[in-house]
mmCIF file of C-alpha atoms and ligand atoms in Angstrom:
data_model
loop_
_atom_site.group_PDB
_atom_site.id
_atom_site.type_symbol
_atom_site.label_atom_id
_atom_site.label_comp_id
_atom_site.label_asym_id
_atom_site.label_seq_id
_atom_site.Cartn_x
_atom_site.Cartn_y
_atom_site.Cartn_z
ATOM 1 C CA UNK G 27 -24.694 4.688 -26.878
ATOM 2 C CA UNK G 28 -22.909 8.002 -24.578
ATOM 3 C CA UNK G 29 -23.389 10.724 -27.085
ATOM 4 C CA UNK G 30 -23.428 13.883 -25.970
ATOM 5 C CA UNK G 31 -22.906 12.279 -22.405
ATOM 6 C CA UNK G 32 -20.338 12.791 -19.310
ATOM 7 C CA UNK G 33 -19.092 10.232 -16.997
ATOM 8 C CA UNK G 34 -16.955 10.813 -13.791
ATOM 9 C CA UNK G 35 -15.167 7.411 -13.015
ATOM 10 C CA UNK G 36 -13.291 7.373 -9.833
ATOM 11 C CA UNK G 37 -9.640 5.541 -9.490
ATOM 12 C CA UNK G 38 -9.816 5.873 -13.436
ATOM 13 C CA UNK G 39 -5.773 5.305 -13.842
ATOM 14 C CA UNK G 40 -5.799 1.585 -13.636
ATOM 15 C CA UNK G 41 -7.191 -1.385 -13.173
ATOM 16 C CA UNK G 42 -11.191 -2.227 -13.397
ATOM 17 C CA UNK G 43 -11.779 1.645 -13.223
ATOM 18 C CA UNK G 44 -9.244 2.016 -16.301
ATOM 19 C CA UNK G 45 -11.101 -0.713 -18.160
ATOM 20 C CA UNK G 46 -14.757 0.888 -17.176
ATOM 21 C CA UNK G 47 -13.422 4.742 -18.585
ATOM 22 C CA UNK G 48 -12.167 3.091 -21.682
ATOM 23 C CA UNK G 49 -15.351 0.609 -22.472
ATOM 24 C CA UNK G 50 -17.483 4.704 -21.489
ATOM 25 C CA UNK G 51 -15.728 6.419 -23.955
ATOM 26 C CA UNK G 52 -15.701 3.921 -26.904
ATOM 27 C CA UNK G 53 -19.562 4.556 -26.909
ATOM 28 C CA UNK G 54 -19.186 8.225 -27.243
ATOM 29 C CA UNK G 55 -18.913 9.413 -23.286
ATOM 30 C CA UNK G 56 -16.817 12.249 -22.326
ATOM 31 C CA UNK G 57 -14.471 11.108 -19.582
ATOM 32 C CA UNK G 58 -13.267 12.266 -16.218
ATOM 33 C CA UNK G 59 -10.434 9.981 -15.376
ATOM 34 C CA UNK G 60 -9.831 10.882 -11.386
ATOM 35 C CA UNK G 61 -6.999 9.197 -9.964
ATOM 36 C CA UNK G 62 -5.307 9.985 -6.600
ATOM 37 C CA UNK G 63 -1.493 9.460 -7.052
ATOM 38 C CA UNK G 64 -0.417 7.885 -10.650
ATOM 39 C CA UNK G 65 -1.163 10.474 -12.530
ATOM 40 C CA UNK G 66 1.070 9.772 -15.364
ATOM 41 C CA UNK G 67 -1.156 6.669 -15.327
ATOM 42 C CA UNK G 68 -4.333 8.890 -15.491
ATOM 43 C CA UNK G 69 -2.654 10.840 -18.200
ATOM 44 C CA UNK G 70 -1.767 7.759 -20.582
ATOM 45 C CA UNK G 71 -5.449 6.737 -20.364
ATOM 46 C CA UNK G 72 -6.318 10.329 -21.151
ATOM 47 C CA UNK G 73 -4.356 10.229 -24.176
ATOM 48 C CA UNK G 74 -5.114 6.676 -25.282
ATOM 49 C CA UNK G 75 -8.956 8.138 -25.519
ATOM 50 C CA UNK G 76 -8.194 11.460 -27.128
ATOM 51 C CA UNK G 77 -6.427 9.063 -29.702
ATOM 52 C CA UNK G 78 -9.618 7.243 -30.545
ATOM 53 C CA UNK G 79 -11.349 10.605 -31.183
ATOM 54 C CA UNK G 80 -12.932 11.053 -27.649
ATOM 55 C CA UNK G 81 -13.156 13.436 -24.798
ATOM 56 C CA UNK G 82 -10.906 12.889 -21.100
ATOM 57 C CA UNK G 83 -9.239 14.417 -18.757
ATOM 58 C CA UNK G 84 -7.581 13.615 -15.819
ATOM 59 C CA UNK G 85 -8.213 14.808 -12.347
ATOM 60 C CA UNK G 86 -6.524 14.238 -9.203
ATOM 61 C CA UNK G 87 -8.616 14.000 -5.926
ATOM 62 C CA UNK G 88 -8.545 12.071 -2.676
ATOM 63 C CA UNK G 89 -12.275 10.665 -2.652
ATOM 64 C CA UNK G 90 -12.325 10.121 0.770
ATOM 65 C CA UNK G 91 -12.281 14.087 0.861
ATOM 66 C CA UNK G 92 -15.378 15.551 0.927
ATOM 67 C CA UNK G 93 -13.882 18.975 -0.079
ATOM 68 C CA UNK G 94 -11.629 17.337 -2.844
ATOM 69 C CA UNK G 95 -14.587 15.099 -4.062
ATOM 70 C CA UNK G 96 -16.820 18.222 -4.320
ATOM 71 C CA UNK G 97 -14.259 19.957 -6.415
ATOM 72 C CA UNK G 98 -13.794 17.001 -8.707
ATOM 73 C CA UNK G 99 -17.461 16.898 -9.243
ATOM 74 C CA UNK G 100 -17.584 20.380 -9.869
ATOM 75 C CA UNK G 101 -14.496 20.003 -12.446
ATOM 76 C CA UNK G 102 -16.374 17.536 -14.646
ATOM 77 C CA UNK G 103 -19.208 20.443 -14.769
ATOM 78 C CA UNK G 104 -17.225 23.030 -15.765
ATOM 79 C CA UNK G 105 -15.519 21.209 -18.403
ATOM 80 C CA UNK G 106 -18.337 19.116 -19.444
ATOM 81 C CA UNK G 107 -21.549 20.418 -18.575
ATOM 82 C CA UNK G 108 -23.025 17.767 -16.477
ATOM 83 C CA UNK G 109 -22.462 14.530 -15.089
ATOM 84 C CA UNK G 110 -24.377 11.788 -16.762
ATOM 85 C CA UNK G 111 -23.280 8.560 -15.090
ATOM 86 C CA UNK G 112 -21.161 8.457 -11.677
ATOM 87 C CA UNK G 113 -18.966 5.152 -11.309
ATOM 88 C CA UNK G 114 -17.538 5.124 -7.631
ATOM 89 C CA UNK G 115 -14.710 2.665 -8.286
ATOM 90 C CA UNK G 116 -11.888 3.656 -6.502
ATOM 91 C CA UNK G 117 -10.812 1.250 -3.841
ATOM 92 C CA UNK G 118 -8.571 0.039 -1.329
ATOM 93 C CA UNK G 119 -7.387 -3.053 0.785
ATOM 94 C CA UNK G 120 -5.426 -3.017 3.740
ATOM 95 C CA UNK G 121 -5.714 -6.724 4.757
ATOM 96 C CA UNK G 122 -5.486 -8.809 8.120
ATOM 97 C CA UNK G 123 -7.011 -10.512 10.136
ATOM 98 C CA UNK G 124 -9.756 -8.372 13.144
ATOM 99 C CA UNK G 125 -6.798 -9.932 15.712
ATOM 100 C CA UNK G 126 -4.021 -7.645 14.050
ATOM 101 C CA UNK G 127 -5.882 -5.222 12.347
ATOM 102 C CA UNK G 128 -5.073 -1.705 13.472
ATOM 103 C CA UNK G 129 -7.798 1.123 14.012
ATOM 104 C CA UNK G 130 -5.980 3.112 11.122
ATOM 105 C CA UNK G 131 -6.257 -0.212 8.473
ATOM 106 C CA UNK G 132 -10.029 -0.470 9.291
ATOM 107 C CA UNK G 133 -10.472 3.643 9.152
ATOM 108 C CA UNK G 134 -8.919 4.122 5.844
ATOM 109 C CA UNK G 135 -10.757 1.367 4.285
ATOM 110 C CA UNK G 136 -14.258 3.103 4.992
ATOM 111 C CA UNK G 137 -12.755 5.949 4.675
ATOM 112 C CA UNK G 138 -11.923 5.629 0.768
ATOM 113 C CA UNK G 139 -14.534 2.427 -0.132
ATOM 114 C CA UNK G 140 -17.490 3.815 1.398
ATOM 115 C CA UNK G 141 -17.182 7.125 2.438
ATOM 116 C CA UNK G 142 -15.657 8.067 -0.547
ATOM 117 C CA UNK G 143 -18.799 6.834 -2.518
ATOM 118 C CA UNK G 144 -21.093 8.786 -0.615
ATOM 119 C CA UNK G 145 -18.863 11.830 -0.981
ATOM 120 C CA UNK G 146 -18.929 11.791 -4.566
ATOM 121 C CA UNK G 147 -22.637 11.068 -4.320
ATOM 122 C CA UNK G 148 -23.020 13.789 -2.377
ATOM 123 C CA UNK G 149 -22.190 16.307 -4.891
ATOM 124 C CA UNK G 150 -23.481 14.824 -7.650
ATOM 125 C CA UNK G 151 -26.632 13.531 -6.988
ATOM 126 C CA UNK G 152 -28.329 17.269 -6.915
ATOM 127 C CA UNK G 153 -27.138 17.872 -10.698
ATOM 128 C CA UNK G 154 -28.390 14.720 -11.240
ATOM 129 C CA UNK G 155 -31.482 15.747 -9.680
ATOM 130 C CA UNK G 156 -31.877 19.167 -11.653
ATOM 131 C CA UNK G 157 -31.378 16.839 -15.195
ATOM 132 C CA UNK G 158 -33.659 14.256 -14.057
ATOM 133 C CA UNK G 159 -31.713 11.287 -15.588
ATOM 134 C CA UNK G 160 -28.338 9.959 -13.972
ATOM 135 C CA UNK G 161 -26.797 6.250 -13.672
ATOM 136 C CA UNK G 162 -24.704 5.656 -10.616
ATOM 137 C CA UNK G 163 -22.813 2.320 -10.601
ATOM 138 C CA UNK G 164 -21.365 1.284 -7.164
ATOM 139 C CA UNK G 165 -18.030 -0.755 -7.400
ATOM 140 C CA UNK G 166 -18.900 -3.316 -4.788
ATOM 141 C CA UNK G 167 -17.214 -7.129 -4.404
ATOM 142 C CA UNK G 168 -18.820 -10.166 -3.712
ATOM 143 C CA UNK G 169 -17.091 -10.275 -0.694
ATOM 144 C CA UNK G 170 -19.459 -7.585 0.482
ATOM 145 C CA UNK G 171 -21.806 -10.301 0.154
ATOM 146 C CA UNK G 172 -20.357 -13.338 1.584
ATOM 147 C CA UNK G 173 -17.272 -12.071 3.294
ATOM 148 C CA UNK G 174 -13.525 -13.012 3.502
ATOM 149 C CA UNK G 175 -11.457 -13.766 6.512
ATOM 150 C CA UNK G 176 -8.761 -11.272 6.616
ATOM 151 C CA UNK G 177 -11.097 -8.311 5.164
ATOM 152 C CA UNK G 178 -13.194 -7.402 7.294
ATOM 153 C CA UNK G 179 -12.224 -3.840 6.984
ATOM 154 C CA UNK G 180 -12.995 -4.026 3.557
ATOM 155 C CA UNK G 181 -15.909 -6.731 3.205
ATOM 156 C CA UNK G 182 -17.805 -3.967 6.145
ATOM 157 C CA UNK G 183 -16.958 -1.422 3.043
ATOM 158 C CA UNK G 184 -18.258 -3.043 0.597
ATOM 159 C CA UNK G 185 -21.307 -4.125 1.706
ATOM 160 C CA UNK G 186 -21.785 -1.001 3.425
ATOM 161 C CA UNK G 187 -21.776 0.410 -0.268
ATOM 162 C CA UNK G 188 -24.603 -1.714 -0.920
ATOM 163 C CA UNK G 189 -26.716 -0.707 1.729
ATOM 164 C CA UNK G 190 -25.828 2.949 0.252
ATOM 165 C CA UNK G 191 -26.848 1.552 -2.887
ATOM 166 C CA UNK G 192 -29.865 0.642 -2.181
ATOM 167 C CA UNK G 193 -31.447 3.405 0.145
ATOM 168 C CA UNK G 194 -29.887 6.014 -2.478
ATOM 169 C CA UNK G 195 -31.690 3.865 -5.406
ATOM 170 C CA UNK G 196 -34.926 4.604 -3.039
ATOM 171 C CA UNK G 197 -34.578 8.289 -2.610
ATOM 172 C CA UNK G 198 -33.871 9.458 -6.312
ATOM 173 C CA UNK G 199 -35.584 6.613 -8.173
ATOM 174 C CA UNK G 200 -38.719 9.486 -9.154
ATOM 175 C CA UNK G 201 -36.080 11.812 -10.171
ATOM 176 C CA UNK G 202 -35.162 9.397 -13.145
ATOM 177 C CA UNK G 203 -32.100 8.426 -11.883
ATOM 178 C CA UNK G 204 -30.993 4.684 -11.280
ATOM 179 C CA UNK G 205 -28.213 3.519 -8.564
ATOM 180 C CA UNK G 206 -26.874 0.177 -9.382
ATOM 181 C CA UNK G 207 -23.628 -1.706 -8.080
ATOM 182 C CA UNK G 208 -21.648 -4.703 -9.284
ATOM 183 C CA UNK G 209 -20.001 -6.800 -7.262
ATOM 184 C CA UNK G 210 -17.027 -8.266 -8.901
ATOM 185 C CA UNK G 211 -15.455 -11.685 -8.368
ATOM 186 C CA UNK G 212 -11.377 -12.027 -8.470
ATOM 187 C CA UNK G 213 -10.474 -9.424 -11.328
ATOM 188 C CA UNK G 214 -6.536 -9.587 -12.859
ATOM 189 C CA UNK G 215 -5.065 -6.377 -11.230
ATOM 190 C CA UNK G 216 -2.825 -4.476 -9.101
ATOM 191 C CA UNK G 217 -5.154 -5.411 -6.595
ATOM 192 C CA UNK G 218 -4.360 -8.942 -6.445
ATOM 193 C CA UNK G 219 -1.196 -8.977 -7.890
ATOM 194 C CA UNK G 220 0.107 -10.099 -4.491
ATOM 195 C CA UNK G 221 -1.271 -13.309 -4.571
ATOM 196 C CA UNK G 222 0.902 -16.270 -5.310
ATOM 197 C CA UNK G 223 0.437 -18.770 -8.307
ATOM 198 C CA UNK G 224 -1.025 -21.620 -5.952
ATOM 199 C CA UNK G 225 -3.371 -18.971 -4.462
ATOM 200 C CA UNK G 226 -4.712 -18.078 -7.421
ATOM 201 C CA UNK G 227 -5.023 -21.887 -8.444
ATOM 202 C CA UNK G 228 -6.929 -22.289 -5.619
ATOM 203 C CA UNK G 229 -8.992 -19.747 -6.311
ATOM 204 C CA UNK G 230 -10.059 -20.571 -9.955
ATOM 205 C CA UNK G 231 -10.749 -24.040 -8.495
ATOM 206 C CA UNK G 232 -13.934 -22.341 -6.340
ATOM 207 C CA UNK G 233 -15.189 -20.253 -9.852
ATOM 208 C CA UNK G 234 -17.338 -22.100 -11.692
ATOM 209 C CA UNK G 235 -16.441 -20.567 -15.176
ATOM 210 C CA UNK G 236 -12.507 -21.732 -13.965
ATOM 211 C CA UNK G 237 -11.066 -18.601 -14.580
ATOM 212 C CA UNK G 238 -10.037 -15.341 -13.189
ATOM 213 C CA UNK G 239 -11.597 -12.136 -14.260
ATOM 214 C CA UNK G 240 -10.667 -9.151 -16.387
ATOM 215 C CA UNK G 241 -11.588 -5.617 -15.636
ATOM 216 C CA UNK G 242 -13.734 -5.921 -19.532
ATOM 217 C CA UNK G 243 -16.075 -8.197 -17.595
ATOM 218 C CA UNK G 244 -16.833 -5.795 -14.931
ATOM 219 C CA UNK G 245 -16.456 -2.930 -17.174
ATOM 220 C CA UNK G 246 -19.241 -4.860 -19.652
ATOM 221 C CA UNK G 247 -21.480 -4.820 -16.430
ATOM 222 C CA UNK G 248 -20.984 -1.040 -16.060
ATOM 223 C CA UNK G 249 -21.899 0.117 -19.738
ATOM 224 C CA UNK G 250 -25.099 -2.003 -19.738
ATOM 225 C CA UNK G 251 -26.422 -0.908 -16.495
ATOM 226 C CA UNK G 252 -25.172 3.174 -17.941
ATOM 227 C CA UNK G 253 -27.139 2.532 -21.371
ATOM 228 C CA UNK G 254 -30.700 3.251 -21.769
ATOM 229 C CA UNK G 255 -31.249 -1.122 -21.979
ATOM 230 C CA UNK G 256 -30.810 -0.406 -18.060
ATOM 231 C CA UNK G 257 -33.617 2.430 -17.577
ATOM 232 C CA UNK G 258 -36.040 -0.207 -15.890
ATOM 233 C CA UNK G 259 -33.524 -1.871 -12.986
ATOM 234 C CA UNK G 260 -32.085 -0.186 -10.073
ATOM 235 C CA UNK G 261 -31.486 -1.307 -5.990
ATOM 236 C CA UNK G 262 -29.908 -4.215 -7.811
ATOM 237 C CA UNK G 263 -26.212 -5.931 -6.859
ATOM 238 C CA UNK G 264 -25.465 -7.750 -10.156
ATOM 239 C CA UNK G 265 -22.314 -10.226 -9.545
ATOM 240 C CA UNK G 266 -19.884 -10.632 -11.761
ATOM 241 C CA UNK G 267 -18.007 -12.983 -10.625
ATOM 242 C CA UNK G 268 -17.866 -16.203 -13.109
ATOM 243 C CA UNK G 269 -20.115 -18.201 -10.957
ATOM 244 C CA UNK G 270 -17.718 -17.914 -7.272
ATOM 245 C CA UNK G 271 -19.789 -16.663 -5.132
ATOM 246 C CA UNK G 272 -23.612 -18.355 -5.526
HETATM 247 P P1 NAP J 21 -6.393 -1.100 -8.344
HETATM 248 O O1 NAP J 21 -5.825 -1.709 -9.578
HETATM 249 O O2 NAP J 21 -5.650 -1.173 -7.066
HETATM 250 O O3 NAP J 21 -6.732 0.461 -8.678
HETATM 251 C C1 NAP J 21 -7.262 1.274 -7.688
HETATM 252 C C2 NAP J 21 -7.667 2.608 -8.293
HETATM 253 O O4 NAP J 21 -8.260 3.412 -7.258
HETATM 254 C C3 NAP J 21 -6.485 3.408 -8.820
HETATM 255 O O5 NAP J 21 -6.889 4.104 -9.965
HETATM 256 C C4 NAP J 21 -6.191 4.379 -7.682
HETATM 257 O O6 NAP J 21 -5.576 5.594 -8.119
HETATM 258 C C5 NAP J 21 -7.597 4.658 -7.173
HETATM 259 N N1 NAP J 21 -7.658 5.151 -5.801
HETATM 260 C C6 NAP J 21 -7.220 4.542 -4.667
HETATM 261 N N2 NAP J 21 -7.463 5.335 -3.597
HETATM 262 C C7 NAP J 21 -8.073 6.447 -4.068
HETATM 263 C C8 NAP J 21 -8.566 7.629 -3.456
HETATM 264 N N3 NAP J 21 -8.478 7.825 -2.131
HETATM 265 N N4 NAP J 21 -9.132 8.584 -4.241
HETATM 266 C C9 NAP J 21 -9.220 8.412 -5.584
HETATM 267 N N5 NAP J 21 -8.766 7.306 -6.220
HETATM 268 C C10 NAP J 21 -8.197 6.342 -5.467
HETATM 269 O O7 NAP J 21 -7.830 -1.699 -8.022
HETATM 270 P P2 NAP J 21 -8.850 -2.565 -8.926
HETATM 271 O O8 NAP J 21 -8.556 -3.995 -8.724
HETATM 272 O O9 NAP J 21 -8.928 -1.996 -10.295
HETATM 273 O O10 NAP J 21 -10.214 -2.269 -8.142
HETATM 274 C C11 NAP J 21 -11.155 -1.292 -8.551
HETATM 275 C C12 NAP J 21 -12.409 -1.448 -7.699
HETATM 276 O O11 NAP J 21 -12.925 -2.765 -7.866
HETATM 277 C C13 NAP J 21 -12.162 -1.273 -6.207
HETATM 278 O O12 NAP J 21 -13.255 -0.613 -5.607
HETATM 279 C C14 NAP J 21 -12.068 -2.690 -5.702
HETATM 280 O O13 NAP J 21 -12.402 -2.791 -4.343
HETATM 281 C C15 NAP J 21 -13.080 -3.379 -6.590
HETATM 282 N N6 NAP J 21 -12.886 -4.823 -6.681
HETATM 283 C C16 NAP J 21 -11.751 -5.352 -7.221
HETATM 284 C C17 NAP J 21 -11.611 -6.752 -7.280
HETATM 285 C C18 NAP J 21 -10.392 -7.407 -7.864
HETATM 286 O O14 NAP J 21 -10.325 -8.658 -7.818
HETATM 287 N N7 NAP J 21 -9.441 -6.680 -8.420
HETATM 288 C C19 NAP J 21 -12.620 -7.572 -6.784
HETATM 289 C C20 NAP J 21 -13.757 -6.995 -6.238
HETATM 290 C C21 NAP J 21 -13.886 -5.619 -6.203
HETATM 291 P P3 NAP J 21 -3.952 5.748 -8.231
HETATM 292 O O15 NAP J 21 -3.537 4.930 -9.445
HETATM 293 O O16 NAP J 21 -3.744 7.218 -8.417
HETATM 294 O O17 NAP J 21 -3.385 5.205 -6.968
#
C-alpha cells in the first residue's frame, strides 16, 4: 500500500506512535521513528522493522523545537527523499486540576501537543507542496472534543490540534494533500499506566464496545486515512474510541 513511500511519525518509540510506525512499514513505508529520550526504545523498533525487510531509522528531536523539528524533517529528506505522510503523535500529560495547575504544566503541554504539530507542519508541508500529494494525520483525543476535568492543559491541546487540523486541511487541500486527525479513546499505554484497576473499570463501564483500546486500533485509523482509499476525506476528526465519547 506505502511502496516507494516515506513516513515521519513523531514519539515513534512507544506506545500508539510505536504501533502506527509498525502498521506504516508492514505496507511497504520507509520509516522515521523520532523519539525524544528512549532511544534504545526508538532503536528496538528500528530493528524490529529492518527485520521484516523494511526501511527505519531513528531520530531524536524535541518537537516542541522549531529548530530541532526542522532538522528532523530535513533528516527524513536526506535519507529518504521525501516525506509522504506526516503523523504528529507525540504527546504529553501533565495533569491537575486549573486550581493547582502551574503556568509551566499548562506551557509544556501546548508546547509539545500543539505547537509541536505545527512545527513539524511547518517544515513539511512545503515538500509536501512541491510533490503535490501528502497525508498528515493529527494525533488528537476525544477529550479534545468533550473535555476532562483535570486536563485542561491538555484537552486546550488537543482540540487546539483540531482547529489546526482543519484550517491546514483548508489551505493545502488544492495542493493534493489531505490533513486528517483521530481522536483516540482510552488506549493501553505508558500513558495511562497510572491509572488504578477500579479506574480503569470505571472507565470500560462508559465505552460502549466495554473495552479499553490498543494502539492497532488507532494505528488501523492512521493507515486507512495514509492509503489512497482516503484520497477523497480530509478536515475530518474520526474517533476511535469504542463508542465513549458519542
Ligand atoms: P506514550 O506511551 O506516553 O508515548 C509518548 C511518545 O511521545 C513517546 O514516543 C515519547 O518519546 C514521545 N514524545 C514525548 N514528548 C516528545 C517530544 N517533546 N518530542 C518528540 N517526542 C516526544 O503515549 P501514547 O499513549 O502512545 O500517546 C501517543 C499520542 O496519542 C499522544 O499524542 C497522546 O496524547 C495521544 N492519545 C493517547 C491516548 C491514550 O489513552 N493512551 C488517548 C488519546 C490520545 P520518548 O519515548 O523518547 O519519551
Amino acid at each position: 500500500m506505502f511502496k516507494n513511500k516515506t513516513a515521519l511519525v513523531t514519539g515513534a518509540s512507544r506506545g500508539i506512535g510505536r504501533a502506527i510506525a509498525l502498521a506504516l512499514a508492514e505496507e511497504g513505508a520507509a520509516i522515521v521513528i523520532n523519539y525524544v529520550n528512549n532511544r534504545s526504545l526508538a532503536e528496538e523498533v528500528v530493528r524490529e522493522i529492518e527485520e521484516s525487510g523494511g526501511k527505519a531509522l531513528a531520530v531524536c528531536a524535541d518537537v516542541s523545537n522549531f529548530e530541532e523539528a526542522g532538522a528532523l524533517v530535513g533528516k527524513a529528506k536526506e535519507l529518504f527523499g521525501s516525506v509522504d505522510i506526516l503523523v504528529n503523535n507525540a504527546g504529553v500529560t501533565k495533569d491537575g486540576l486549573i486550581m493547582r495547575m502551574t503556568e509551566e504544566d499548562f506551557d509544556r503541554v501546548l508546547e509539545v501537543n500543539l505547537k509541536g504539530a505545527f512545527n513539524c507542519c511547518r517544515h513539511v508541508v512545503p515538500l509536501m507542496v512541491k510533490q503535490r500529494s501528502g497525508r498528515i494525520i493529527n494525533i488528537t483525543s476525544i477529550v479534545g472534543l468533550v473535555g476532562n476535568a483535570g486536563q485542561a492543559n491538555y484537552a486546550a491541546s488537543k482540540a487546539g490540534l483540531i482547529g489546526l487540523t482543519k484550517s491546514l486541511a483548508k489551505e493545502i487541500g488544492s495542493r493534493g494533500i489531505t490533513v486528517n486527525a483521530v481522536a483516540p479513546g482510552f488506549i493501553e499505554t505508558d500513558m495511562t499506566s497510572g491509572l488504578n484497576e477500579k479506574m480503569k473499570e470505571d472507565a470500560k463501564e462508559n465505552i460502549a464496545l466495554k473495552k479499553l483500546g490498543t494502539p492497532v486500533d488507532i494505528a488501523n485509523a492512521v493507515c486507512f486515512l495514509a492509503s489512497e482509499k482516503a484520497a477523497y476525506i480530509t478536515g475530518q476528526v474520526i474517533s476511535v474510541d469504542g463508542g465513549m465519547s458519542f
